[in-house]
Short mmCIF file of C-alpha atoms and ligand atoms in Angstrom, two decimals:
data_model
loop_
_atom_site.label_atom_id
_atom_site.label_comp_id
_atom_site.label_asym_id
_atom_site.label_seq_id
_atom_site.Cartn_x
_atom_site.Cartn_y
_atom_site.Cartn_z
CA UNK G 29 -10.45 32.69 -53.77
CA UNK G 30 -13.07 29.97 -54.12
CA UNK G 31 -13.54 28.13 -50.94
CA UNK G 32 -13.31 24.37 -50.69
CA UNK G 33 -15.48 22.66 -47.71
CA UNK G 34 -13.91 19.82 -46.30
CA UNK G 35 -14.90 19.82 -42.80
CA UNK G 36 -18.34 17.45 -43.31
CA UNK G 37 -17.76 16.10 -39.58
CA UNK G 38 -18.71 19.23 -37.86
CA UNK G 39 -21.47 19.91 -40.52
CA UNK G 40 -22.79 19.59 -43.86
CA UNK G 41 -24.36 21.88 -46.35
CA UNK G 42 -28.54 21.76 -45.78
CA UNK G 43 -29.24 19.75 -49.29
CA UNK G 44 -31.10 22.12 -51.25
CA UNK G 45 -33.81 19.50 -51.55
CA UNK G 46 -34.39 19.85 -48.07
CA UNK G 47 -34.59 23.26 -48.04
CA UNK G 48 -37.53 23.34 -50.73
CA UNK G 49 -39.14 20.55 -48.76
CA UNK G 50 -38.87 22.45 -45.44
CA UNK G 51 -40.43 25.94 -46.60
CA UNK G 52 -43.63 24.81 -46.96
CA UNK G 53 -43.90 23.97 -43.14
CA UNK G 54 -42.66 27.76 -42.09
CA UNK G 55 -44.46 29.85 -44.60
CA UNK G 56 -48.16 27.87 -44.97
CA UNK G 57 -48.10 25.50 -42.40
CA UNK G 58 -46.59 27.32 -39.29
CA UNK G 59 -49.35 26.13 -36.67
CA UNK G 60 -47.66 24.42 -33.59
CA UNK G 61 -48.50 20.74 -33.67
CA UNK G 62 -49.81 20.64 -30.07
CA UNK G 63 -52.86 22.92 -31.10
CA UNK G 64 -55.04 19.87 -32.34
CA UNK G 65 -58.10 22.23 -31.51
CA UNK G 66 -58.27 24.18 -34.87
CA UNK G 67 -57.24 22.64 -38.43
CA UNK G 68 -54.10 24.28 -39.06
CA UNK G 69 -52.50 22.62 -36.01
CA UNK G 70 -54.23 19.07 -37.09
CA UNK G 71 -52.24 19.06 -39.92
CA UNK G 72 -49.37 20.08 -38.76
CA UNK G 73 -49.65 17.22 -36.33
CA UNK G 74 -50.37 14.62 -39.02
CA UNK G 75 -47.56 15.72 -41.12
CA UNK G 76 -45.27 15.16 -38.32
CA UNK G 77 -46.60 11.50 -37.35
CA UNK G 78 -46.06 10.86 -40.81
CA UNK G 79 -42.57 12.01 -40.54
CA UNK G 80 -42.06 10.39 -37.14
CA UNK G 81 -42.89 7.09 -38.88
CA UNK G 82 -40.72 7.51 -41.85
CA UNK G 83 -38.02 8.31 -39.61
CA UNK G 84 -38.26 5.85 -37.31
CA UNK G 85 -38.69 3.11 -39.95
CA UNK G 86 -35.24 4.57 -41.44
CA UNK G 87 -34.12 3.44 -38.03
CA UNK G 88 -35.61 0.39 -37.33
CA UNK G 89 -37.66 1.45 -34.63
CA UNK G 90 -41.13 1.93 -34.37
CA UNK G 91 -43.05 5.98 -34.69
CA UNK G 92 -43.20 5.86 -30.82
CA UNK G 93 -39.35 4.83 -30.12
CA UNK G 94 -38.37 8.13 -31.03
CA UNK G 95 -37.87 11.64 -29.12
CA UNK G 96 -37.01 15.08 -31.32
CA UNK G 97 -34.37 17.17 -29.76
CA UNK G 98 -32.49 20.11 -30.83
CA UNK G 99 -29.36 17.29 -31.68
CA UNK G 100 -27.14 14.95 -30.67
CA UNK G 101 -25.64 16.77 -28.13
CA UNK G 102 -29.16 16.89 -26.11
CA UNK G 103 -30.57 13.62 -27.24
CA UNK G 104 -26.76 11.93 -25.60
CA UNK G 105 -27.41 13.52 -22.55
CA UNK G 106 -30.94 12.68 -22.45
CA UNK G 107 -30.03 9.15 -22.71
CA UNK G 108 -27.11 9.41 -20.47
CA UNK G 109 -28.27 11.63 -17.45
CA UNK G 110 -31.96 10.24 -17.98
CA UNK G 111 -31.52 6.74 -17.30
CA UNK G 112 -28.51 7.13 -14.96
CA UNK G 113 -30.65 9.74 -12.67
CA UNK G 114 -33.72 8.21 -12.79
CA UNK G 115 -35.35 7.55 -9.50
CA UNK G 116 -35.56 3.51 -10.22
CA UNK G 117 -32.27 3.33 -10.96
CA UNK G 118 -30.23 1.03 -8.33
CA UNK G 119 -27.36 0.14 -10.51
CA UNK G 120 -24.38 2.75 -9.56
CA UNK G 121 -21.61 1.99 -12.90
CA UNK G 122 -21.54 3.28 -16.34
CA UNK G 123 -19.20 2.45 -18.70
CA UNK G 124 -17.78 3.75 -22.02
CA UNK G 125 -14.72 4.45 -24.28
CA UNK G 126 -11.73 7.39 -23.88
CA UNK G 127 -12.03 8.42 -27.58
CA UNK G 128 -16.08 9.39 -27.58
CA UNK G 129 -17.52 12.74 -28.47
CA UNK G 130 -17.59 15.51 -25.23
CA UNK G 131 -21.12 15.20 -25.92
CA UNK G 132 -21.02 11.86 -23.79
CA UNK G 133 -17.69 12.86 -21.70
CA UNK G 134 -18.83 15.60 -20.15
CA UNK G 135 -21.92 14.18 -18.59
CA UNK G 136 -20.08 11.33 -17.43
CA UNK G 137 -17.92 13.81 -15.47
CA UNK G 138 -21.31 14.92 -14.22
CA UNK G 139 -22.42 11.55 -12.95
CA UNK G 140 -19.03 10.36 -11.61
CA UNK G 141 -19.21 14.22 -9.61
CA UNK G 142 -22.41 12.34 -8.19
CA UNK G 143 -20.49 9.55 -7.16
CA UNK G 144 -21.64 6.82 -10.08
CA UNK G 145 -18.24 4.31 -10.98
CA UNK G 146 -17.12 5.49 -14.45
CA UNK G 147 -15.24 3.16 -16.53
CA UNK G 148 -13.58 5.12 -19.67
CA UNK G 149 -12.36 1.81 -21.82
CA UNK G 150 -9.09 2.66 -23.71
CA UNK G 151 -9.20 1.28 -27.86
CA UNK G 152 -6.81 -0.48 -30.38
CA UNK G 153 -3.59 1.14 -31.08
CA UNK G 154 -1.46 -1.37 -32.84
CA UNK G 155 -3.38 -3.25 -35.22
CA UNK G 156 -3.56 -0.83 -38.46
CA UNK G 157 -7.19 -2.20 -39.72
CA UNK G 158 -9.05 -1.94 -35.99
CA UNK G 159 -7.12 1.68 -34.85
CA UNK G 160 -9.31 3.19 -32.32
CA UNK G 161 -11.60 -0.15 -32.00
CA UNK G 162 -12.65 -1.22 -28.29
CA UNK G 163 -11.51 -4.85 -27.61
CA UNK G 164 -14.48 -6.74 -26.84
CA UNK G 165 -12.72 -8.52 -23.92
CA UNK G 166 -11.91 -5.72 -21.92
CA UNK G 167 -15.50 -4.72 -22.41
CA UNK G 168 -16.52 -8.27 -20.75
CA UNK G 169 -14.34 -7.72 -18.21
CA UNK G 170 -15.74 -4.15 -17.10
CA UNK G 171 -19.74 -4.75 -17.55
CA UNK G 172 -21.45 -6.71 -14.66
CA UNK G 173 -24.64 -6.78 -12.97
CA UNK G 174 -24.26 -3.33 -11.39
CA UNK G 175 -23.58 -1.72 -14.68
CA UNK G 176 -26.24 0.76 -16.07
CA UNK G 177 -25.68 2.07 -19.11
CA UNK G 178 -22.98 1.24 -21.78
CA UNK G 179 -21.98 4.30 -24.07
CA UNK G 180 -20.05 3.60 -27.21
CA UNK G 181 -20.13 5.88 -30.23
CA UNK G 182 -20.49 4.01 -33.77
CA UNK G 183 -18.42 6.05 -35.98
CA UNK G 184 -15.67 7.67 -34.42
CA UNK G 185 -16.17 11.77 -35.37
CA UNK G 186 -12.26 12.15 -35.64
CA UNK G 187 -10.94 8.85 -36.82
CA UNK G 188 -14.31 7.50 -38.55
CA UNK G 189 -13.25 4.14 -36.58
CA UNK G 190 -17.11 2.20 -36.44
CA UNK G 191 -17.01 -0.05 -33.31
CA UNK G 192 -17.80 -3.50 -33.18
CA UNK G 193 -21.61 -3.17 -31.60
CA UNK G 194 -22.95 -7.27 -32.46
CA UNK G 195 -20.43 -8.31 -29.56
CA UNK G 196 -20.64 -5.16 -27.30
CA UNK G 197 -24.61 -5.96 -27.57
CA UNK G 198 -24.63 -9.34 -26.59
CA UNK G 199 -22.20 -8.67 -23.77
CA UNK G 200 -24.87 -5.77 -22.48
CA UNK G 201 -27.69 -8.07 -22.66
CA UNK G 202 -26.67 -10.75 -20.58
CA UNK G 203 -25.92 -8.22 -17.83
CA UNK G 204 -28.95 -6.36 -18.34
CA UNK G 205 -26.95 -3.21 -18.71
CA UNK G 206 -28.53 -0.68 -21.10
CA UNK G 207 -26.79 0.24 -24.31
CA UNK G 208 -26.91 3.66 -25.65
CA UNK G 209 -24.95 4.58 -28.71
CA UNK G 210 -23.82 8.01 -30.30
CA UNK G 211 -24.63 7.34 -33.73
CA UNK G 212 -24.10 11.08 -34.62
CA UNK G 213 -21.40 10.86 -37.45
CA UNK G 214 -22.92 6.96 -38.69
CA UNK G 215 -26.64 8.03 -39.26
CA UNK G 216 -27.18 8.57 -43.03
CA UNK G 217 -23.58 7.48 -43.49
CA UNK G 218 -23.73 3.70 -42.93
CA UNK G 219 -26.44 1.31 -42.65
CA UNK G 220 -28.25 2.08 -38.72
CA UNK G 221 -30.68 -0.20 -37.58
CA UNK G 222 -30.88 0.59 -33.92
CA UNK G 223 -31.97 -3.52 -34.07
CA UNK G 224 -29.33 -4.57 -36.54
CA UNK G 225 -26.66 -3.34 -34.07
CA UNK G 226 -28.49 -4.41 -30.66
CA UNK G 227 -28.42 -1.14 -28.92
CA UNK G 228 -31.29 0.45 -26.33
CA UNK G 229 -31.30 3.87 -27.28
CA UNK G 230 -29.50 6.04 -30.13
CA UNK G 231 -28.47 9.39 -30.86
CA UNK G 232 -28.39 10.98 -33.99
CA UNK G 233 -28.32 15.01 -35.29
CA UNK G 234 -29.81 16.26 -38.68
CA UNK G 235 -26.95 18.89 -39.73
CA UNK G 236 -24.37 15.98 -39.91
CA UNK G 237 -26.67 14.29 -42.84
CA UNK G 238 -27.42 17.22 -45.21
CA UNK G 239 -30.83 18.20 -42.57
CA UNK G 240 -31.39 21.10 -40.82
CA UNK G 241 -29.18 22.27 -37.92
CA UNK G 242 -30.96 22.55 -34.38
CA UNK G 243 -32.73 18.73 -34.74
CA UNK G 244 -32.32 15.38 -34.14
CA UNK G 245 -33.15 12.37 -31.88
CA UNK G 246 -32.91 10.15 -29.54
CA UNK G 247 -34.38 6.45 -31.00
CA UNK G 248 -35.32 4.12 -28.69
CA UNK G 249 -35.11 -0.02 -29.39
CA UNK G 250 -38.87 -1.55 -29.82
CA UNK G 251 -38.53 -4.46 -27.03
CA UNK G 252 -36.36 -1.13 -24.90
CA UNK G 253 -39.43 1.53 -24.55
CA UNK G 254 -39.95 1.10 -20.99
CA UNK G 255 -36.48 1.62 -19.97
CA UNK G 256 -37.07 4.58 -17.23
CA UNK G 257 -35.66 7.99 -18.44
CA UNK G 258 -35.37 10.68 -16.16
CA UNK G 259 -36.73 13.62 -18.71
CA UNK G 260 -33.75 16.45 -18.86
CA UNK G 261 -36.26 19.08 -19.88
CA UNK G 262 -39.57 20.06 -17.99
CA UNK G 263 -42.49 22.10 -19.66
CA UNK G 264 -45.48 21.23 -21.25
CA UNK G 265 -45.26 17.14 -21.48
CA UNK G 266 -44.72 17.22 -25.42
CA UNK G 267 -43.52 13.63 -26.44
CA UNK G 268 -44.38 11.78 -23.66
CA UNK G 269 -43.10 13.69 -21.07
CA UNK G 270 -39.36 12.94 -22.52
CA UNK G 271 -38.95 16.10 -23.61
CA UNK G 272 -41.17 19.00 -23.32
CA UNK G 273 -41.01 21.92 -25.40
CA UNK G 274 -42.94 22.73 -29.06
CA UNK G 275 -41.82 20.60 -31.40
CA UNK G 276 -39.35 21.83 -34.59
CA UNK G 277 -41.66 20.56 -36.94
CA UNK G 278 -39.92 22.41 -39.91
CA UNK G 279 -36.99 20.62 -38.47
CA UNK G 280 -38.72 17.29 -37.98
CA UNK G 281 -39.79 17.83 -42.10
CA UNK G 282 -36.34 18.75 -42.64
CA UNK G 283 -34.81 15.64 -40.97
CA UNK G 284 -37.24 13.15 -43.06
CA UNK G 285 -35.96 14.21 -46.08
CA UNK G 286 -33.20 14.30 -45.45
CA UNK G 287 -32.82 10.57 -44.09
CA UNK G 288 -34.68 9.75 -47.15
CA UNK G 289 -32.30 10.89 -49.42
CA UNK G 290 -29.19 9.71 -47.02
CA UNK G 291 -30.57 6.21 -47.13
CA UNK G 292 -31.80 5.95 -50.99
CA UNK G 293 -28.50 7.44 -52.26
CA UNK G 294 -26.19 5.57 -49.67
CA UNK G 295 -24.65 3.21 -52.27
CA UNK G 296 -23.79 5.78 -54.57
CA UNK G 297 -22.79 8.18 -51.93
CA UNK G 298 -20.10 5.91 -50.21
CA UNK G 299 -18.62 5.13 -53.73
CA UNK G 300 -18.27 8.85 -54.31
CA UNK G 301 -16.78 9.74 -51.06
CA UNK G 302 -14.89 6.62 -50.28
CA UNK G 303 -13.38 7.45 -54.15
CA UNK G 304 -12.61 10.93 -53.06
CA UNK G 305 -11.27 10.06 -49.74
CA UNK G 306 -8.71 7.83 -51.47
CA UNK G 307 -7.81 10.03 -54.00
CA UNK G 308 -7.03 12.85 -51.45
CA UNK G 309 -5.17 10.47 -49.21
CA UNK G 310 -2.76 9.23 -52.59
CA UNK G 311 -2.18 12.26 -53.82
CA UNK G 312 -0.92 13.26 -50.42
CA UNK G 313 1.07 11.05 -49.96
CA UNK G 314 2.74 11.66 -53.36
CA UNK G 315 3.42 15.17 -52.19
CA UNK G 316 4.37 15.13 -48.47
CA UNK G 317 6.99 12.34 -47.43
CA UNK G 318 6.59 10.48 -44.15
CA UNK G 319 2.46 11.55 -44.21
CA UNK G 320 0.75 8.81 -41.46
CA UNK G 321 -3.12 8.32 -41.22
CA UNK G 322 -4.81 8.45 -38.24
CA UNK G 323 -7.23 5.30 -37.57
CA UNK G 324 -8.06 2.54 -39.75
CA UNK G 325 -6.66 1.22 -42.77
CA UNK G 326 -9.64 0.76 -44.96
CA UNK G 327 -7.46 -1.14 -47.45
CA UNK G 328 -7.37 -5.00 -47.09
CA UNK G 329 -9.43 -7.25 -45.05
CA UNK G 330 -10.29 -7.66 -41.31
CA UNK G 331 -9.51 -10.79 -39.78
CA UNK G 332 -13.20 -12.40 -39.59
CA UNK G 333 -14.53 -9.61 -36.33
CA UNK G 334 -18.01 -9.04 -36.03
CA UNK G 335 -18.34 -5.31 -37.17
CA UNK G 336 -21.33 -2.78 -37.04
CA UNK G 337 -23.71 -5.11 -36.35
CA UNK G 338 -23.28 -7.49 -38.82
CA UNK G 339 -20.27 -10.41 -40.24
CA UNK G 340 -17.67 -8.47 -41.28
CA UNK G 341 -17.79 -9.80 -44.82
CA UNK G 342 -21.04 -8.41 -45.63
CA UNK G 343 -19.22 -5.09 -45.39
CA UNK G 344 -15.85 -5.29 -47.48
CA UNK G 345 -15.43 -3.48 -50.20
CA UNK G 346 -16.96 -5.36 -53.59
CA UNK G 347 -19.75 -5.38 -55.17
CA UNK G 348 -23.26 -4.49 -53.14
CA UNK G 349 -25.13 -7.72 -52.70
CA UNK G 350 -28.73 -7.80 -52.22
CA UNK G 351 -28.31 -7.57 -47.86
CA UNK G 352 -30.17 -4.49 -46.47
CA UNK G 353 -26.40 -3.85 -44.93
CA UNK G 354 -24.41 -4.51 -48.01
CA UNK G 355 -22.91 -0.88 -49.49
CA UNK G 356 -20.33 -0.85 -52.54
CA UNK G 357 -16.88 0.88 -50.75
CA UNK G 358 -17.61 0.99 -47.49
CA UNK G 359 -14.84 -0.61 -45.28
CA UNK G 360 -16.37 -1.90 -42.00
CA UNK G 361 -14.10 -0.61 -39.73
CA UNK G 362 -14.08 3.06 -41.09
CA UNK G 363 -16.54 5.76 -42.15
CA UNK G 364 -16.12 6.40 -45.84
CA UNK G 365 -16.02 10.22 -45.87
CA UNK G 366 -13.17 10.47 -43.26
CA UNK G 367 -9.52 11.23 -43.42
CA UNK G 368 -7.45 11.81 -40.49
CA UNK G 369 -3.82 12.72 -41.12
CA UNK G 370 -0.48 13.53 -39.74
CA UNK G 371 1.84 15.50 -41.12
CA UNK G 372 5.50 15.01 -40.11
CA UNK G 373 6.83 17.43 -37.98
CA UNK G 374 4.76 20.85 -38.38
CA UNK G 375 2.04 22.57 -36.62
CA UNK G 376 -1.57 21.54 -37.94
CA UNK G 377 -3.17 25.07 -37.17
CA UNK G 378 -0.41 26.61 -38.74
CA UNK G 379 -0.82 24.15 -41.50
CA UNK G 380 -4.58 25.74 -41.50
CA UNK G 381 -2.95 29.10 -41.32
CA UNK G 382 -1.32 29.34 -44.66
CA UNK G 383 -4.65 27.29 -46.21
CA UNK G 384 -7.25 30.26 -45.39
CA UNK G 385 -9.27 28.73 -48.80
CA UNK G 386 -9.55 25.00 -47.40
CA UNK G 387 -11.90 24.10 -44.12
CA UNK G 388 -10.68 21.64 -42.24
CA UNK G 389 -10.21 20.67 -38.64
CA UNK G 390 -7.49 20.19 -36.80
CA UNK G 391 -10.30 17.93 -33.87
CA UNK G 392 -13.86 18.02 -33.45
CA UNK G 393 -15.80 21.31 -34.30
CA UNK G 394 -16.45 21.70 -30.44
CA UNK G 395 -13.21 21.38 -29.41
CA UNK G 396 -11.09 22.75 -31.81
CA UNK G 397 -10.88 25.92 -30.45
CA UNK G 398 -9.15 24.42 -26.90
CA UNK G 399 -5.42 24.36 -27.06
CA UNK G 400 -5.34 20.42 -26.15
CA UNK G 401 -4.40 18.05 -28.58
CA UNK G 402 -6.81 16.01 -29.52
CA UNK G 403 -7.66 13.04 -26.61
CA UNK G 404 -8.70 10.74 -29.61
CA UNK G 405 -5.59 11.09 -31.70
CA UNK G 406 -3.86 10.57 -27.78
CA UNK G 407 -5.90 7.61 -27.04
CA UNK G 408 -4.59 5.88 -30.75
CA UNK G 409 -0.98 6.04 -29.29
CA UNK G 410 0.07 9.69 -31.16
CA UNK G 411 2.35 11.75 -29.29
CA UNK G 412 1.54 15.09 -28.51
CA UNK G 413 2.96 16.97 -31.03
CA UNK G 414 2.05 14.42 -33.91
CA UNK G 415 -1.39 15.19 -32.29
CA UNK G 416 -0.94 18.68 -33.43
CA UNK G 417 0.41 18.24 -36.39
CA UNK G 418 -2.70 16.50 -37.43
CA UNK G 419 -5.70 17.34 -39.61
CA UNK G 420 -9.54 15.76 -40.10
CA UNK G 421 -10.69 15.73 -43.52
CA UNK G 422 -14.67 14.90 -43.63
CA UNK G 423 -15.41 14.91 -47.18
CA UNK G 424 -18.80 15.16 -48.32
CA UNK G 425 -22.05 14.72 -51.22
CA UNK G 426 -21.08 18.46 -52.74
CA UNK G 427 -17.34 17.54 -53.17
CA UNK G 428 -15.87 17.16 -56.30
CA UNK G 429 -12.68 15.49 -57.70
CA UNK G 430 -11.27 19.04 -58.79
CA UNK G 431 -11.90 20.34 -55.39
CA UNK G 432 -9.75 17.42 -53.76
CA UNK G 433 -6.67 17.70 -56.55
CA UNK G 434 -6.73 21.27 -55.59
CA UNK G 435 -7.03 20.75 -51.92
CA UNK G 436 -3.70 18.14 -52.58
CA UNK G 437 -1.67 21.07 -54.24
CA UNK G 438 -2.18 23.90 -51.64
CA UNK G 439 -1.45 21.66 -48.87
CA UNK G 440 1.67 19.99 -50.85
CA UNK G 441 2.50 23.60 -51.21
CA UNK G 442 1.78 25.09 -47.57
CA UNK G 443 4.12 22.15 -45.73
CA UNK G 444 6.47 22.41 -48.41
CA UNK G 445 6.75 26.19 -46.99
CA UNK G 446 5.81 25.42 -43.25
CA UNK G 447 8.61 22.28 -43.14
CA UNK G 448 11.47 24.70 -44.54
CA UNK G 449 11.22 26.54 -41.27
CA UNK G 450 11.87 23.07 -39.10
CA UNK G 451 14.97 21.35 -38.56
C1 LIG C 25 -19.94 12.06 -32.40
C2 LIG C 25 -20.68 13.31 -32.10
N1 LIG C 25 -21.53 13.35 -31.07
C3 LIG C 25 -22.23 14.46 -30.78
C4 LIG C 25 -22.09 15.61 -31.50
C5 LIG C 25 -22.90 16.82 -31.16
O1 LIG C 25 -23.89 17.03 -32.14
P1 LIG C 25 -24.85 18.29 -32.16
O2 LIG C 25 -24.08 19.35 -32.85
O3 LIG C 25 -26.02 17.87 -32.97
O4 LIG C 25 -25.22 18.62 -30.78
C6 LIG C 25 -21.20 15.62 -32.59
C7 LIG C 25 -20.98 16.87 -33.36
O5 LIG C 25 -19.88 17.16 -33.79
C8 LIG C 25 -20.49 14.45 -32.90
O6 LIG C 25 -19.64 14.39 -33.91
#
């Protein structure tokens, strides 16, 4: 039974590409890049300020604005817990949306535990094109001047909704309130300039962009570097002091090429996943009556918002124009690889039971093993049971056309079965 990947949210494959690039930097050049006092550690070190400048240039942020972690879900609650926590901080509120990653949830429990004001802002659930969108004016209405830290995710990991960061950025600004955003499921998927889209501080993880697993970042806005982090890990005083601990450097190799690739192929990568994400989502459609998506409609146009950092029009789908944050397919409000769906009146994991060949998710990779429906698919307005009788679809570079027309079929088939058993 050949197996058909279609869960590119909660990972990707490591491009081979990578790979080859990465082995280098574990078999010859293994020295840890703090030993600067013999040769093998000097280069070590210059390959990864090299890469650190690559990377960071990917970003828009200069080779000092960013800090390696072992992935998003450290480099969030670096950015989180460090700058709520640290000693200078006076400002007691944090605010941030229902349907982000736990990742950012969790640590906000922390923080509220501590006694900080959390404001969880709830998102669009009528408007088809802007499902699972924050509404910039409730956002005005919760930021003032005791507001510390903003936290809004770009592209939603469930729904692939991409927030609306121009306005939210603005808004943070004239408060002062610092603006962190998980960027986790946007990085090497849509254009990211951590300047194009206004925010302080970013988060981003290698395994979700054909890199390594075990690496990623936290990137930190040019005019933002002395915004006071509390560091979340204590050792030797690698990077600054933000986060101690030898550095991955295989990953940190790993994660350059891997951004390199993301961002020189982008235009032809959106076409081919956008393309397969449609076809999977028609064919469907043909075989399962009364099939709903989850989150935006990527069809048709948006009524004139500022999106992702940039007019709204620059992003429709058409023909790529010569703007660094122009790509052919890629809908503004949506993340090209995702499909969310829900299928009438069965059980998703059963659903997933009688598909053992296809992998897919019935929430995010870290929480689909809790028996909860999913609190994104909740906060879009979907009962509890259409909840769970939905499934993610992240399709990726290594999928095929053949690979989605069969994917179509055994589903068809499996809720053809599954739906006989329901009234
Ligand atoms: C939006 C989002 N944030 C954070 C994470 C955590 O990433 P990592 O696995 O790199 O810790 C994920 C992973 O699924 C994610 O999708």
């Amino acid at each position: 039974m050949d197996e058909i990947y279609l869960d590119n949210h909660a990972t990707t494959r490591t491009d081979p590409r990578v790979v080859d690039g990465m082995l280098p930097w574990m078999l010859d050049e293994y020295a840890n890049s703090g030993s600067t006092t013999h040769a093998p550690g000097r280069r070590v070190a210059a390959k990864l300020d090299e890469c650190r400048g690559n990377i960071a240039k990917h970003l828009g942020a200069e080779s000092d604005g960013i800090v390696f972690t072992s992935g998003a879900t450290e480099s969030v609650n670096l950015a989180i817990l460090g700058v709520a926590l640290h000693p200078r901080q006076k400002r007691r509120k944090i605010v941030s949306v229902v349907t982000e990653h736990r990742a950012v949830l969790d640590p906000l429990k922390r923080l509220e535990r501590l006694g900080f004001e959390v404001i969880r802002l709830g998102v669009e659930t009528q408007d088809p094109a802007t499902i699972g969108m924050l509404n910039i004016d409730e956002i005005e209405r919760a930021i003032d001047g005791d507001t510390a830290l903003v936290s809004v995710m770009l592209g939603n990991n469930e729904i692939g909704t991409l927030q609306p960061f121009s306005a939210l950025s603005a808004i943070c600004r004239q408060h002062g309130a610092i603006l962190h955003t998980d960027a986790t499921q946007s990085v090497g998927k849509v254009p990211v300039d951590i300047v194009g889209i206004g925010a302080d501080l970013l988060s981003f993880s290698s395994h979700k962009f054909y890199g390594p697993k075990g690496i990623g970042g936290l990137v930190i806005h040019p005019d933002s570097m002395s915004i006071p982090i509390l560091p979340q890990i204590l050792g030797g005083g690698q990077q600054q002091n933000l986060r101690s601990g030898t550095l991955n450097s295989v990953g940190v190799v790993g994660t350059e090429i891997a951004l390199t690739i993301a961002i020189e192929t982008m235009v032809e990568e959106t076409e081919h996943v956008a393309s397969l994400r449609d076809l999977l989502w028609s064919e469907l459609k043909k075989r399962i009556e009364g099939l709903r998506l989850n989150g935006p409609l990527w069809t048709g146009p948006l009524r004139g918002q500022q999106l992702h950092g940039q007019q709204s029009s620059r992003l429709q789908p058409g023909p790529t124009d010569s703007g660094s944050h122009s790509v052919a397919g890629l809908h503004p409000a949506r993340l090209p690889g995702n499909l969310n769906v829900c299928f009438p009146r069965v059980d998703g994991q059963s659903l997933m039971l009688r598909v053992p060949q296809l992998a897919v998710s019935s929430g995010s990779a870290c929480t689909s093993s809790e028996p909860h429906p999913s609190h994104v698919l909740m906060a879009i307005g979907r009962s509890e049971d259409e909840a769970r009788g939905s499934l993610r679809f992240g399709i990726g570079r290594f999928n095929t056309e053949s690979e989605i027309l069969r994917a179509a079929d055994v589903l068809g088939e499996a809720y053809a079965e599954l739906s006989r058993f329901v009234a």
